[in-house]
Coordinates of C-alpha atoms and ligand atoms in Angstrom, one line a residue:
M1 CA -13.8 0.3 -11.2
G2 CA -15.9 -1.5 -13.8
L3 CA -16.4 -0.3 -17.3
F4 CA -19.8 1.1 -16.7
D5 CA -18.8 2.9 -13.6
R6 CA -15.9 4.5 -15.5
L7 CA -18.3 5.6 -18.2
K8 CA -20.7 7.0 -15.6
K9 CA -17.9 8.9 -14.0
G10 CA -16.7 10.3 -17.3
L11 CA -20.2 11.5 -18.1
Q12 CA -21.1 12.7 -14.7
K13 CA -21.0 16.5 -15.6
T14 CA -23.7 16.0 -18.3
A15 CA -25.7 13.5 -16.2
K16 CA -25.7 15.9 -13.3
V17 CA -27.2 18.6 -15.4
L18 CA -29.9 16.3 -16.9
N19 CA -30.8 15.0 -13.5
T20 CA -31.1 18.5 -12.0
D21 CA -33.3 19.4 -14.9
V22 CA -35.6 16.4 -14.5
R23 CA -35.9 16.9 -10.7
D24 CA -36.5 20.6 -11.1
L25 CA -39.2 20.3 -13.7
F26 CA -41.1 17.1 -13.0
R27 CA -42.2 16.9 -9.4
A28 CA -43.8 13.7 -8.2
G29 CA -47.5 14.0 -7.8
E30 CA -47.9 16.9 -10.2
I31 CA -49.8 16.6 -13.5
L32 CA -47.4 16.7 -16.4
N33 CA -48.4 19.6 -18.7
D34 CA -47.2 21.4 -21.9
E35 CA -45.2 23.9 -19.9
H36 CA -43.1 21.2 -18.3
L37 CA -42.5 19.7 -21.7
A38 CA -41.5 23.0 -23.3
Q39 CA -39.0 23.8 -20.5
F40 CA -37.5 20.3 -20.6
E41 CA -37.1 20.7 -24.4
R42 CA -35.2 23.8 -23.9
R43 CA -32.8 22.1 -21.4
L44 CA -32.2 19.2 -23.7
I45 CA -31.2 21.6 -26.5
E46 CA -28.9 23.3 -24.0
S47 CA -27.2 20.0 -23.4
D48 CA -26.3 20.1 -27.1
M49 CA -28.5 17.2 -28.2
G50 CA -29.6 19.2 -31.2
V51 CA -33.1 20.4 -31.8
A52 CA -34.3 17.4 -33.7
A53 CA -33.4 14.8 -31.2
S54 CA -34.6 17.0 -28.3
M55 CA -38.0 17.3 -29.9
E56 CA -38.2 13.6 -30.4
I57 CA -37.6 13.0 -26.8
V58 CA -40.2 15.5 -25.7
E59 CA -42.6 14.1 -28.2
E60 CA -42.2 10.6 -26.6
L61 CA -42.8 12.1 -23.2
R62 CA -45.9 13.9 -24.4
K63 CA -47.3 10.7 -25.8
K64 CA -46.6 8.7 -22.8
H65 CA -47.0 10.9 -19.8
R66 CA -48.8 14.2 -20.6
G67 CA -51.9 14.7 -18.4
R68 CA -50.7 12.0 -16.0
T69 CA -49.3 12.2 -12.5
V70 CA -45.6 12.5 -12.6
V71 CA -43.6 9.5 -11.5
V72 CA -39.9 10.5 -11.9
E73 CA -38.6 7.0 -12.5
E74 CA -41.1 6.5 -15.3
I75 CA -40.0 9.8 -17.0
W76 CA -36.4 8.7 -16.7
A77 CA -37.1 5.3 -18.3
T78 CA -38.8 7.0 -21.3
V79 CA -36.0 9.3 -21.7
Q80 CA -33.4 6.7 -21.5
S81 CA -35.1 4.3 -24.0
K82 CA -35.6 7.1 -26.5
L83 CA -31.9 8.1 -26.1
H84 CA -30.9 4.5 -26.7
E85 CA -32.9 4.4 -29.9
L86 CA -31.5 7.8 -31.1
L87 CA -27.9 6.6 -30.3
Q88 CA -28.2 3.2 -32.0
G89 CA -28.2 4.3 -35.5
Q90 CA -28.6 2.3 -38.7
E91 CA -25.2 1.0 -39.5
N92 CA -24.1 -2.6 -38.9
V93 CA -21.7 -2.0 -36.1
E94 CA -21.2 -4.2 -33.2
Y95 CA -21.3 -2.3 -29.9
D96 CA -19.8 -4.8 -27.5
A97 CA -18.5 -2.7 -24.6
E98 CA -16.3 -5.7 -23.3
N99 CA -14.7 -6.3 -26.7
P100 CA -12.3 -3.4 -27.9
L101 CA -12.1 -5.0 -31.3
A102 CA -15.9 -5.2 -31.9
P103 CA -16.4 -2.0 -33.8
L104 CA -13.3 -2.4 -36.0
N105 CA -13.3 -3.5 -39.6
M106 CA -10.4 -5.9 -39.5
A107 CA -8.4 -7.0 -42.6
E108 CA -9.1 -10.6 -43.7
E109 CA -5.4 -11.1 -44.1
G110 CA -2.3 -9.2 -43.0
P111 CA -2.3 -6.2 -40.9
T112 CA -5.3 -4.0 -40.2
V113 CA -4.5 -0.3 -40.9
I114 CA -6.2 2.3 -38.7
L115 CA -5.7 6.0 -39.9
V116 CA -6.5 8.7 -37.4
A117 CA -7.1 12.2 -38.3
G118 CA -8.7 15.4 -36.9
V119 CA -8.2 19.0 -35.9
N120 CA -5.4 20.2 -33.6
G121 CA -5.6 19.1 -29.9
V122 CA -8.8 17.2 -30.2
G123 CA -7.2 14.1 -28.6
K124 CA -5.8 12.1 -31.5
T125 CA -2.5 11.0 -30.1
T126 CA -3.9 10.1 -26.7
S127 CA -6.8 8.3 -28.2
I128 CA -4.3 6.3 -30.3
A129 CA -2.4 5.4 -27.2
K130 CA -5.5 4.3 -25.5
L131 CA -6.7 2.3 -28.4
A132 CA -3.3 0.7 -28.9
N133 CA -3.3 -0.2 -25.2
L134 CA -6.9 -1.8 -25.5
L135 CA -5.7 -3.9 -28.5
H136 CA -2.5 -4.8 -27.0
K137 CA -4.3 -6.1 -23.9
A138 CA -6.6 -8.0 -26.1
G139 CA -3.6 -9.9 -27.3
K140 CA -3.0 -8.0 -30.6
K141 CA 0.4 -7.1 -31.9
V142 CA 0.3 -3.4 -32.5
V143 CA 2.6 -1.0 -34.4
L144 CA 2.3 2.7 -34.1
A145 CA 3.3 5.2 -36.8
A146 CA 4.2 8.6 -35.6
G147 CA 2.9 10.5 -38.6
D148 CA 2.7 13.9 -36.9
T149 CA 6.1 14.9 -38.1
F150 CA 5.1 18.6 -37.8
R151 CA 6.1 18.8 -34.1
A152 CA 9.0 16.9 -32.6
A153 CA 7.0 16.9 -29.3
A154 CA 4.3 14.8 -31.0
V155 CA 6.8 12.1 -31.9
E156 CA 8.1 12.0 -28.3
Q157 CA 4.6 11.9 -26.9
L158 CA 3.7 8.8 -29.0
T159 CA 7.1 7.2 -28.3
M160 CA 6.5 7.5 -24.7
W161 CA 3.1 6.0 -24.9
S162 CA 4.5 3.1 -27.0
Q163 CA 7.1 2.4 -24.3
R164 CA 4.5 2.4 -21.6
I165 CA 2.2 0.1 -23.5
G166 CA 5.1 -2.2 -24.7
C167 CA 4.3 -1.9 -28.4
D168 CA 6.4 -1.1 -31.5
I169 CA 6.6 2.3 -33.0
V170 CA 7.9 3.7 -36.3
T171 CA 9.2 7.3 -36.3
K172 CA 11.2 9.6 -38.6
E173 CA 12.8 12.9 -38.0
S174 CA 10.5 15.9 -37.7
G175 CA 9.8 17.6 -41.0
S176 CA 9.6 14.2 -42.8
D177 CA 6.9 13.5 -45.2
P178 CA 4.1 12.0 -43.2
A179 CA 3.1 9.7 -46.0
A180 CA 6.4 8.1 -45.8
V181 CA 6.0 7.5 -42.1
A182 CA 2.6 5.9 -42.8
Y183 CA 4.2 3.8 -45.5
A184 CA 7.1 2.7 -43.2
G185 CA 4.5 1.8 -40.4
C186 CA 2.7 -0.4 -42.9
E187 CA 5.9 -2.0 -44.0
R188 CA 7.0 -2.7 -40.5
A189 CA 3.7 -4.2 -39.6
V190 CA 3.9 -6.6 -42.6
E191 CA 7.6 -7.6 -41.9
T192 CA 6.9 -8.2 -38.2
G193 CA 3.6 -10.0 -38.7
A194 CA 1.8 -7.3 -36.6
D195 CA -2.0 -7.4 -36.4
V196 CA -2.7 -3.7 -36.3
V197 CA -0.9 -0.5 -37.3
I198 CA -2.2 2.7 -36.1
I199 CA -1.2 6.0 -37.9
D200 CA -1.1 9.3 -36.1
T201 CA -1.3 12.5 -38.1
A202 CA -0.7 16.1 -37.5
G203 CA -3.8 18.2 -36.6
R204 CA -5.3 20.2 -39.5
L205 CA -8.3 22.3 -40.1
Q206 CA -10.8 21.2 -42.6
T207 CA -10.3 24.6 -44.3
Q208 CA -6.4 24.1 -44.9
K209 CA -6.3 22.9 -48.4
N210 CA -2.6 21.9 -48.5
L211 CA -2.9 20.0 -45.3
M212 CA -6.0 18.2 -46.5
Q213 CA -4.3 17.2 -49.6
E214 CA -1.4 15.9 -47.5
L215 CA -3.9 13.8 -45.7
E216 CA -5.3 12.5 -48.9
K217 CA -1.8 11.5 -49.9
I218 CA -1.3 9.6 -46.6
Y219 CA -4.6 7.8 -47.2
R220 CA -3.6 6.8 -50.8
V221 CA -0.1 5.7 -49.8
I222 CA -1.4 3.2 -47.2
G223 CA -3.5 1.5 -49.9
K224 CA -0.4 1.0 -52.1
K225 CA 1.5 -0.8 -49.4
I226 CA -1.6 -2.7 -48.1
P227 CA -4.4 -3.2 -50.5
G228 CA -7.7 -2.5 -48.9
G229 CA -6.2 -0.2 -46.3
P230 CA -6.8 1.8 -44.3
H231 CA -9.5 -0.6 -43.0
E232 CA -10.5 2.0 -40.5
S233 CA -10.3 5.8 -40.9
L234 CA -11.1 7.2 -37.5
L235 CA -11.9 10.9 -37.2
V236 CA -11.3 12.2 -33.6
L237 CA -13.7 14.9 -32.4
D238 CA -13.5 17.0 -29.2
A239 CA -16.7 16.7 -27.3
T240 CA -16.1 20.0 -25.6
T241 CA -16.4 21.9 -28.9
G242 CA -19.9 20.7 -29.3
Q243 CA -21.6 20.8 -32.7
N244 CA -18.6 22.4 -34.6
G245 CA -17.5 18.8 -34.8
I246 CA -20.2 18.1 -37.2
I247 CA -18.8 20.5 -39.8
Q248 CA -15.3 19.1 -39.4
A249 CA -16.6 15.6 -39.8
E250 CA -18.2 16.3 -43.1
V251 CA -15.1 17.7 -44.7
F252 CA -12.7 15.2 -43.2
S253 CA -15.0 12.4 -44.2
G254 CA -14.7 13.3 -47.8
I255 CA -11.0 13.0 -47.8
I256 CA -10.3 9.9 -45.6
D257 CA -13.7 8.2 -46.1
A258 CA -14.2 8.1 -42.3
T259 CA -15.5 4.8 -41.1
G260 CA -15.9 5.9 -37.4
L261 CA -15.7 8.6 -35.0
V262 CA -13.8 8.8 -31.7
L263 CA -15.4 11.4 -29.4
A264 CA -12.8 12.5 -26.9
K265 CA -13.0 14.6 -23.7
L266 CA -16.6 13.6 -22.9
D267 CA -15.6 14.0 -19.2
G268 CA -14.7 17.6 -19.7
T269 CA -18.1 18.8 -20.7
A270 CA -21.6 19.1 -19.4
K271 CA -22.9 19.0 -23.0
G272 CA -22.3 15.3 -23.7
G273 CA -25.7 15.3 -25.3
V274 CA -23.7 16.3 -28.4
V275 CA -23.2 12.6 -29.0
V276 CA -26.9 12.4 -29.8
A277 CA -26.7 15.3 -32.2
I278 CA -23.7 13.8 -33.9
R279 CA -25.3 10.4 -34.2
Q280 CA -28.5 11.8 -35.6
K281 CA -26.9 14.1 -38.2
M282 CA -24.2 12.0 -39.5
G283 CA -23.8 8.8 -41.4
I284 CA -20.6 7.9 -39.5
P285 CA -21.0 5.7 -36.4
V286 CA -19.4 6.7 -33.1
K287 CA -17.0 3.8 -32.3
Y288 CA -15.1 4.9 -29.2
V289 CA -15.5 7.5 -26.6
G290 CA -12.8 9.1 -24.5
V291 CA -13.8 9.7 -20.9
G292 CA -10.5 10.9 -19.2
E293 CA -6.8 11.4 -19.6
Q294 CA -5.7 8.0 -18.3
I295 CA -4.6 5.2 -20.7
D296 CA -7.7 3.2 -19.9
D297 CA -10.2 6.0 -20.4
L298 CA -11.2 5.0 -23.9
Q299 CA -14.3 2.8 -24.3
V300 CA -16.2 1.1 -27.1
F301 CA -19.3 3.2 -27.7
N302 CA -22.2 1.2 -26.6
P303 CA -25.6 3.0 -27.2
E304 CA -27.5 1.3 -24.4
Q305 CA -24.9 1.9 -21.7
F306 CA -24.2 5.4 -22.9
A307 CA -28.0 6.2 -22.6
A308 CA -28.0 4.6 -19.1
A309 CA -25.0 6.5 -18.1
L310 CA -26.4 9.9 -19.3
V311 CA -29.5 9.6 -17.2
S312 CA -27.8 8.0 -14.2
E313 CA -27.2 9.8 -10.8
Ligands
GDP401 P1 -3.9 15.8 -30.6 O1 -3.3 17.1 -30.9 O2 -5.2 15.6 -31.4 O3 -3.1 14.6 -30.9 O4 -4.3 15.8 -29.0 P2 -3.6 15.1 -27.8 O5 -3.9 13.6 -28.0 O6 -2.3 15.5 -27.7 O7 -4.5 15.6 -26.7 C1 -4.7 17.0 -26.3 C2 -5.0 17.2 -24.8 O8 -6.3 16.6 -24.5 C3 -4.0 16.4 -23.9 O9 -3.8 17.2 -22.8 C4 -4.8 15.2 -23.6 O10 -4.4 14.6 -22.2 C5 -6.2 15.6 -23.5 N1 -7.2 14.6 -23.8 C6 -7.2 13.7 -24.8 N2 -8.3 12.9 -24.7 C7 -8.9 13.2 -23.5 C8 -10.1 12.7 -22.8 O11 -10.9 11.9 -23.2 N3 -10.5 13.4 -21.6 C9 -9.6 14.4 -21.2 N4 -10.1 15.0 -20.0 N5 -8.6 14.9 -21.8 C10 -8.2 14.4 -22.9
MG402 MG1 -1.1 14.6 -31.6

């Protein structure tokens, strides 16, 4: 399956709802009126796109199609191009779906450090494995650092992934200081001439002060070993929890200076529209999206393809 087909498959729950909505509401040959638009706006909001984005899409439809005979394909085209615009954002990020390295800030010299954080169970470890696999396949030498020392199972989980991918991993016994694991991971990357080190962390809530301080320490320690690091601080959000992610993102971002979002589990929700809301409300670009549990179910976020997949059948 090609990249776009995988994305489409991952987004099919959301796309199906949008498709049904459009087909229900806008019937070919009818004149498009305010009632149609009001109903469509409600449904967009239900897809978790957020009120502001939903209003913008509906305004665009009003401008272009109100009072005219409905042509479903034209309505789709308007929705898709508006979605593309809303997802694009202002940052200078390269969204090349074919190049897994495109959205990453790489170190000019020495290993690039990627710190990964987020709430429990959002998909951090799985996303790290998927990202490591993408980079490994692109010819990069990757080291993983099993910084979730809180649960022994977490270290095992990442170790299994590293074996499957065929990349290096640094672990310490459970209960160790996660900052020490992060430091050791950076050290290993320097010693072995690795290109990228990806640091896993235990899940934590943005309200847990001690754990947030611990995360801050991990962040600082990395910079001590590798000046300029971490070059990427990725915050993983679970798409199935909808707009809660926005609050998490704001707090985490203050601690690790998040440079990008990974939106996992988009395949598990009919409310994939949340990407639009997140994109609109936050100054942090979405860099990768998780669309399944398999190792190659992580993709570089590409606004144009994402918009196309959202409205495709
Ligand atoms: P962590 O606690 O944040 O490290 O979360 P894990 O990476 O351990 O993932 C928690 C669960 O979510 C696991 O069962 C993963 O297989 C699942 N998961 C992670 N990413 C995705 C995704 O993109 N799609 C689906 N369907 N499941 C995912
Ligand atoms: Mg984990």
